[in-house]
Tab-separated table of C-alpha atoms in Angstrom:
chain	number	residue	atom	x	y	z
Q	7	UNK	CA	111.812	127.459	103.003
Q	8	UNK	CA	107.638	127.840	103.836
Q	9	UNK	CA	107.975	130.482	101.119
Q	10	UNK	CA	110.222	127.643	98.482
Q	11	UNK	CA	107.274	125.217	99.395
Q	12	UNK	CA	104.363	127.735	98.735
Q	13	UNK	CA	105.926	128.881	95.294
Q	14	UNK	CA	106.369	125.309	94.941
Q	15	UNK	CA	102.423	124.192	95.365
Q	16	UNK	CA	101.432	127.594	93.347
Q	17	UNK	CA	103.458	126.002	90.106
Q	18	UNK	CA	101.243	123.039	90.343
Q	19	UNK	CA	103.608	121.019	88.545
Q	20	UNK	CA	102.676	117.083	88.406
Q	21	UNK	CA	104.866	115.025	91.094
Q	22	UNK	CA	107.296	112.697	90.166
Q	23	UNK	CA	105.291	109.502	91.560
Q	24	UNK	CA	102.042	111.057	88.966
Q	25	UNK	CA	104.747	110.856	85.729
Q	26	UNK	CA	106.253	107.931	83.394
Q	27	UNK	CA	110.275	107.613	84.682
Q	28	UNK	CA	110.837	109.356	81.328
Q	29	UNK	CA	108.813	112.294	82.225
Q	30	UNK	CA	110.099	112.378	85.702
Q	31	UNK	CA	113.869	112.338	84.579
Q	32	UNK	CA	112.867	115.571	82.337
Q	33	UNK	CA	111.103	117.113	84.550
Q	34	UNK	CA	113.454	116.696	87.256
Q	35	UNK	CA	116.129	117.867	84.911
Q	36	UNK	CA	114.720	121.112	84.519
Q	37	UNK	CA	113.232	122.375	87.731
Q	38	UNK	CA	117.203	121.002	89.157
Q	39	UNK	CA	119.003	124.141	89.614
Q	40	UNK	CA	116.140	126.368	89.255
Q	41	UNK	CA	116.739	126.989	92.993
Q	42	UNK	CA	120.754	126.313	93.078
Q	43	UNK	CA	123.589	128.784	93.167
Q	44	UNK	CA	124.377	129.876	89.825
Q	45	UNK	CA	127.701	127.630	88.573
Q	46	UNK	CA	130.631	128.708	89.823
Q	47	UNK	CA	133.694	128.231	87.589
Q	48	UNK	CA	136.369	126.327	88.720
Q	49	UNK	CA	140.064	125.814	87.384
Q	50	UNK	CA	138.989	123.159	85.406
Q	51	UNK	CA	136.170	120.783	84.502
Q	52	UNK	CA	136.855	117.528	82.756
Q	53	UNK	CA	133.817	114.898	81.120
Q	54	UNK	CA	135.166	111.574	81.122
Q	55	UNK	CA	133.935	108.340	81.073
Q	56	UNK	CA	135.588	105.209	83.061
Q	57	UNK	CA	134.556	100.941	83.650
Q	58	UNK	CA	131.277	100.516	84.810
Q	59	UNK	CA	130.400	97.445	86.848
Q	60	UNK	CA	128.836	95.437	83.920
Q	61	UNK	CA	131.091	96.833	81.703
Q	62	UNK	CA	129.050	99.055	80.047
Q	63	UNK	CA	131.082	103.108	80.080
Q	64	UNK	CA	130.023	105.586	83.195
Q	65	UNK	CA	129.458	108.560	82.208
Q	66	UNK	CA	131.281	111.222	84.846
Q	67	UNK	CA	132.641	114.760	85.211
Q	68	UNK	CA	135.716	115.750	87.290
Q	69	UNK	CA	135.700	119.097	88.961
Q	70	UNK	CA	138.746	120.626	90.136
Q	71	UNK	CA	139.108	123.913	91.785
Q	72	UNK	CA	142.628	124.078	91.373
Q	73	UNK	CA	145.946	122.683	89.190
Q	74	UNK	CA	146.634	121.094	93.309
Q	75	UNK	CA	142.877	119.890	94.894
Q	76	UNK	CA	143.510	117.820	98.091
Q	77	UNK	CA	141.676	115.110	97.359
Q	78	UNK	CA	138.934	113.636	95.465
Q	79	UNK	CA	135.616	113.075	96.493
Q	80	UNK	CA	133.912	110.562	94.781
Q	81	UNK	CA	130.010	111.983	94.678
Q	82	UNK	CA	126.616	110.077	94.020
Q	83	UNK	CA	123.946	112.370	92.917
Q	84	UNK	CA	120.172	111.768	94.550
Q	85	UNK	CA	117.005	111.279	92.824
Q	86	UNK	CA	115.359	107.853	94.529
Q	87	UNK	CA	117.697	105.615	92.339
Q	88	UNK	CA	115.590	106.709	89.287
Q	89	UNK	CA	116.184	109.880	88.197
Q	90	UNK	CA	119.154	112.357	88.419
Q	91	UNK	CA	122.169	112.800	86.964
Q	92	UNK	CA	125.377	114.703	86.653
Q	93	UNK	CA	123.665	117.705	84.894
Q	94	UNK	CA	120.853	117.812	87.679
Q	95	UNK	CA	124.224	117.954	90.267
Q	96	UNK	CA	126.619	119.620	88.949
Q	97	UNK	CA	126.002	123.127	90.791
Q	98	UNK	CA	126.424	121.445	93.919
Q	99	UNK	CA	129.731	119.306	92.759
Q	100	UNK	CA	131.290	123.379	91.722
Q	101	UNK	CA	130.071	124.136	95.503
Q	102	UNK	CA	131.592	121.050	97.002
Q	103	UNK	CA	134.594	121.415	94.908
Q	104	UNK	CA	134.829	125.243	96.095
Q	105	UNK	CA	134.708	124.810	99.438
Q	106	UNK	CA	136.617	121.479	100.296
Q	107	UNK	CA	139.441	122.819	97.540
Q	108	UNK	CA	139.785	118.962	96.326
Q	109	UNK	CA	138.513	117.541	93.779
Q	110	UNK	CA	134.792	115.761	93.039
Q	111	UNK	CA	134.246	113.042	90.436
Q	112	UNK	CA	130.362	113.137	89.911
Q	113	UNK	CA	129.475	109.570	88.280
Q	114	UNK	CA	126.428	108.544	86.192
Q	115	UNK	CA	125.555	105.465	87.604
Q	116	UNK	CA	122.614	103.222	86.009
Q	117	UNK	CA	119.348	104.075	87.267
Q	118	UNK	CA	116.030	102.103	87.868
Q	119	UNK	CA	113.908	100.604	86.898
Q	120	UNK	CA	116.214	99.901	83.938
Q	121	UNK	CA	119.208	98.609	86.676
Q	122	UNK	CA	117.208	97.516	89.823
Q	123	UNK	CA	119.211	97.176	92.793
Q	124	UNK	CA	122.066	96.683	93.227
Q	125	UNK	CA	123.360	97.893	89.943
Q	126	UNK	CA	124.051	101.812	91.732
Q	127	UNK	CA	125.766	100.180	94.367
Q	128	UNK	CA	127.609	98.058	91.681
Q	129	UNK	CA	128.698	100.745	89.789
Q	130	UNK	CA	129.213	102.686	92.729
Q	131	UNK	CA	132.043	100.026	93.816
Q	132	UNK	CA	133.285	100.509	90.621
Q	133	UNK	CA	134.083	103.641	90.460
Q	134	UNK	CA	135.971	103.843	93.448
Q	135	UNK	CA	137.933	100.901	92.796
Q	136	UNK	CA	138.998	102.584	89.749
Q	137	UNK	CA	139.840	105.681	91.594
Q	138	UNK	CA	141.669	103.565	94.189
Q	139	UNK	CA	144.075	101.344	91.226
Q	140	UNK	CA	144.617	104.831	89.991
Q	141	UNK	CA	142.429	105.442	87.092
Q	142	UNK	CA	142.309	108.843	86.831
Q	143	UNK	CA	145.624	111.286	86.336
Q	144	UNK	CA	146.821	113.166	88.709
Q	145	UNK	CA	144.213	111.414	91.654
Q	146	UNK	CA	146.647	110.013	95.026
Q	147	UNK	CA	144.550	106.197	96.033
Q	148	UNK	CA	145.709	107.788	99.784
Q	149	UNK	CA	143.508	110.427	99.791
Q	150	UNK	CA	139.837	109.298	98.478
Q	151	UNK	CA	136.425	110.024	100.182
Q	152	UNK	CA	132.935	109.296	99.103
Q	153	UNK	CA	129.825	111.660	99.725
Q	154	UNK	CA	126.135	111.991	98.034
Q	155	UNK	CA	122.790	112.946	98.517
Q	156	UNK	CA	119.660	111.184	99.608
Q	157	UNK	CA	119.985	108.042	97.226
Q	158	UNK	CA	123.397	108.848	96.663
Q	159	UNK	CA	123.938	109.123	100.468
Q	160	UNK	CA	123.071	106.011	100.340
Q	161	UNK	CA	125.042	104.942	97.956
Q	162	UNK	CA	128.326	106.258	100.223
Q	163	UNK	CA	127.089	104.709	103.370
Q	164	UNK	CA	127.368	101.595	101.425
Q	165	UNK	CA	131.236	102.464	99.494
Q	166	UNK	CA	131.992	103.374	102.691
Q	167	UNK	CA	130.855	99.804	104.047
Q	168	UNK	CA	132.389	98.138	101.302
Q	169	UNK	CA	135.464	99.898	100.830
Q	170	UNK	CA	136.419	98.962	104.773
Q	171	UNK	CA	135.413	95.244	104.015
Q	172	UNK	CA	138.273	95.804	100.958
Q	173	UNK	CA	140.836	97.252	102.979
Q	174	UNK	CA	140.149	100.200	100.538
Q	175	UNK	CA	141.380	103.403	103.260
Q	176	UNK	CA	138.864	106.399	102.760
Q	177	UNK	CA	139.469	109.958	104.421
Q	178	UNK	CA	135.975	110.709	105.023
Q	179	UNK	CA	132.260	109.621	104.033
Q	180	UNK	CA	129.837	112.446	103.493
Q	181	UNK	CA	125.931	111.922	103.814
Q	182	UNK	CA	123.593	114.519	103.025
Q	183	UNK	CA	119.640	113.505	103.702
Q	184	UNK	CA	121.054	109.768	103.098
Q	185	UNK	CA	118.411	106.815	103.284
Q	186	UNK	CA	119.292	104.320	105.557
Q	187	UNK	CA	116.562	102.136	106.478
Q	188	UNK	CA	115.164	99.109	104.986
Q	189	UNK	CA	111.226	100.693	105.068
Q	190	UNK	CA	109.766	104.207	105.772
Q	191	UNK	CA	108.316	103.449	109.330
Q	192	UNK	CA	110.149	105.797	111.910
Q	193	UNK	CA	108.122	108.518	112.883
Q	194	UNK	CA	109.853	111.492	110.905
Q	195	UNK	CA	107.882	109.268	107.563
Q	196	UNK	CA	104.691	109.957	109.647
Q	197	UNK	CA	105.118	113.117	110.503
Q	198	UNK	CA	106.629	114.242	107.167
Q	199	UNK	CA	104.489	112.059	104.788
Q	200	UNK	CA	103.061	114.802	102.453
Q	201	UNK	CA	103.846	118.909	102.098
Q	202	UNK	CA	107.617	119.018	102.242
Q	203	UNK	CA	108.605	117.844	98.955
Q	204	UNK	CA	109.488	114.752	99.235
Q	205	UNK	CA	105.798	112.914	100.145
Q	206	UNK	CA	105.278	109.217	101.201
Q	207	UNK	CA	103.877	107.779	97.983
Q	208	UNK	CA	106.774	109.597	95.962
Q	209	UNK	CA	109.420	107.893	98.217
Q	210	UNK	CA	107.273	104.185	97.851
Q	211	UNK	CA	106.991	104.930	93.591
Q	212	UNK	CA	111.395	105.388	93.913
Q	213	UNK	CA	111.364	101.926	95.975
Q	214	UNK	CA	109.514	100.201	93.681
Q	215	UNK	CA	110.970	101.138	91.048
Q	216	UNK	CA	114.565	99.964	92.344
Q	217	UNK	CA	114.057	97.177	94.388
Q	218	UNK	CA	112.018	94.180	95.613
Q	219	UNK	CA	109.766	94.534	98.664
Q	220	UNK	CA	111.772	91.154	99.913
Q	221	UNK	CA	114.837	92.219	99.220
Q	222	UNK	CA	115.021	95.940	100.843
Q	223	UNK	CA	116.633	94.178	104.279
Q	224	UNK	CA	119.637	93.924	102.527
Q	225	UNK	CA	122.448	96.267	103.877
Q	226	UNK	CA	123.429	97.291	100.321
Q	227	UNK	CA	119.796	99.246	100.345
Q	228	UNK	CA	119.150	100.219	104.359
Q	229	UNK	CA	122.847	100.127	105.605
Q	230	UNK	CA	121.233	100.871	109.414
Q	231	UNK	CA	120.886	96.622	108.874
Q	232	UNK	CA	124.663	96.677	108.150
Q	233	UNK	CA	125.887	94.420	110.889
Q	234	UNK	CA	128.874	95.755	111.745
Q	235	UNK	CA	130.002	100.017	111.332
Q	236	UNK	CA	133.300	99.393	113.112
Q	237	UNK	CA	135.811	100.765	111.236
Q	238	UNK	CA	134.204	102.560	108.456
Q	239	UNK	CA	135.314	106.219	107.703
Q	240	UNK	CA	134.737	109.154	109.653
Q	241	UNK	CA	131.492	110.136	108.977
Q	242	UNK	CA	130.426	114.022	108.234
Q	243	UNK	CA	126.644	114.175	108.150
Q	244	UNK	CA	124.375	116.560	107.082
Q	245	UNK	CA	120.699	115.978	107.989
Q	246	UNK	CA	117.055	118.042	107.639
Q	247	UNK	CA	114.956	119.011	110.347
Q	248	UNK	CA	111.346	118.588	108.415
Q	249	UNK	CA	112.896	115.273	106.026
Q	250	UNK	CA	110.850	111.845	106.061
Q	251	UNK	CA	114.359	110.785	106.059
Q	252	UNK	CA	115.856	112.440	109.033
Q	253	UNK	CA	115.225	109.776	111.956
Q	254	UNK	CA	117.090	107.135	109.749
Q	255	UNK	CA	119.912	109.295	109.294
Q	256	UNK	CA	120.121	110.249	112.919
Q	257	UNK	CA	119.836	106.640	114.151
Q	258	UNK	CA	123.107	105.898	111.318
Q	259	UNK	CA	124.935	108.879	113.077
Q	260	UNK	CA	124.213	107.404	116.216
Q	261	UNK	CA	125.776	104.061	114.756
Q	262	UNK	CA	128.117	105.248	113.909
Q	263	UNK	CA	129.201	106.760	117.058
Q	264	UNK	CA	128.701	103.719	118.858
Q	265	UNK	CA	131.022	101.660	116.881
Q	266	UNK	CA	133.713	104.220	117.444
Q	267	UNK	CA	133.575	105.954	114.779
Q	268	UNK	CA	134.447	110.043	114.247
Q	269	UNK	CA	130.805	111.564	113.060
Q	270	UNK	CA	130.496	115.513	112.792
Q	271	UNK	CA	126.748	116.350	112.451
Q	272	UNK	CA	125.145	118.932	110.910
Q	273	UNK	CA	120.866	118.865	111.769
Q	274	UNK	CA	119.734	121.932	109.997
Q	275	UNK	CA	116.517	123.573	111.272
Q	276	UNK	CA	113.226	124.365	109.283
Q	277	UNK	CA	114.681	122.803	105.742
Q	278	UNK	CA	113.497	119.784	103.952
Q	279	UNK	CA	114.932	117.209	101.894
Q	280	UNK	CA	116.889	118.618	98.881
Q	281	UNK	CA	117.393	121.647	100.835
Q	282	UNK	CA	121.439	121.011	99.931
Q	283	UNK	CA	120.385	122.035	96.452
Q	284	UNK	CA	119.043	125.361	97.493
Q	285	UNK	CA	121.562	127.704	97.641
Q	286	UNK	CA	119.874	130.884	95.871
Q	287	UNK	CA	117.361	131.088	98.181
Q	288	UNK	CA	117.936	129.389	101.062
Q	289	UNK	CA	121.209	130.653	103.273
Q	290	UNK	CA	121.182	127.094	105.530
Q	291	UNK	CA	121.742	125.259	101.853
Q	292	UNK	CA	125.155	127.511	101.998
Q	293	UNK	CA	126.271	126.932	105.365
Q	294	UNK	CA	126.189	123.305	104.506
Q	295	UNK	CA	127.910	123.693	101.371
Q	296	UNK	CA	130.639	125.417	103.870
Q	297	UNK	CA	129.833	122.610	106.736
Q	298	UNK	CA	130.993	119.824	104.070
Q	299	UNK	CA	133.573	121.934	102.496
Q	300	UNK	CA	134.983	122.593	105.812
Q	301	UNK	CA	134.974	118.491	106.450
Q	302	UNK	CA	136.656	117.605	103.786
Q	303	UNK	CA	139.396	120.398	104.000
Q	304	UNK	CA	139.907	118.563	107.382
Q	305	UNK	CA	139.873	115.045	105.855
Q	306	UNK	CA	142.047	116.043	103.517
Q	307	UNK	CA	145.273	117.157	106.056
Q	308	UNK	CA	148.114	115.295	105.501
């Protein structure tokens, strides 16, 4: 991991917060899969559209590892609610499909600052409800899970809470390095504020684009603020030790356990935020793919 960080420093790429949003999106897409595993071949990858919360169609990709997948994972990509998309997480979605033997539906939810909070939450819920109502042929509405990384992990946690409140049963929630707190003020945010891939100034840049400061205690942004976590789907949580978000990820896993929710936790030592997308160079990323896949396989067992 230290070698990866050193190579990133030597490349002298400008940080996202020094760019315009459009420049940051382009830079992220160009570099997103440099350290990722090559895109694995699957049985089929379908491109489709589904109805978004505001009526605008959302682009999506449906990854099928076989003709008879075990279930379906709705996947929300990371990128601080501001950057990222279907292309940046294509390799990761393929790995999740392969390891879980489940279908993966990745959606292009609306991004900030054009679409501020709670637009991404509304699109997440619209997609989950669409799946549960039989919107996608071949998908069993009783065999659904939700997952995501970073900001997508936040959206997945929120989607699991919304599903519980609506009486929509989910088999699992997969939370990869999620943000869960209202403010970036934990010890890990201070310890890993600079030089560990996700810097404090970049986090604030993302947040400022996405949400007003006065709204940050809304649990749809900070699921740690949710009054009750009882009854949400069982969780598989993957955290990186050297990540500003690690403390709030641990706090959320602890709250889930305290509420009686089954939790499988993988705290990966010595790696930074976004390590999950570095399978080409990090054995830990490949092991995390397998951990996630095994958790989903168990969740989708009859």
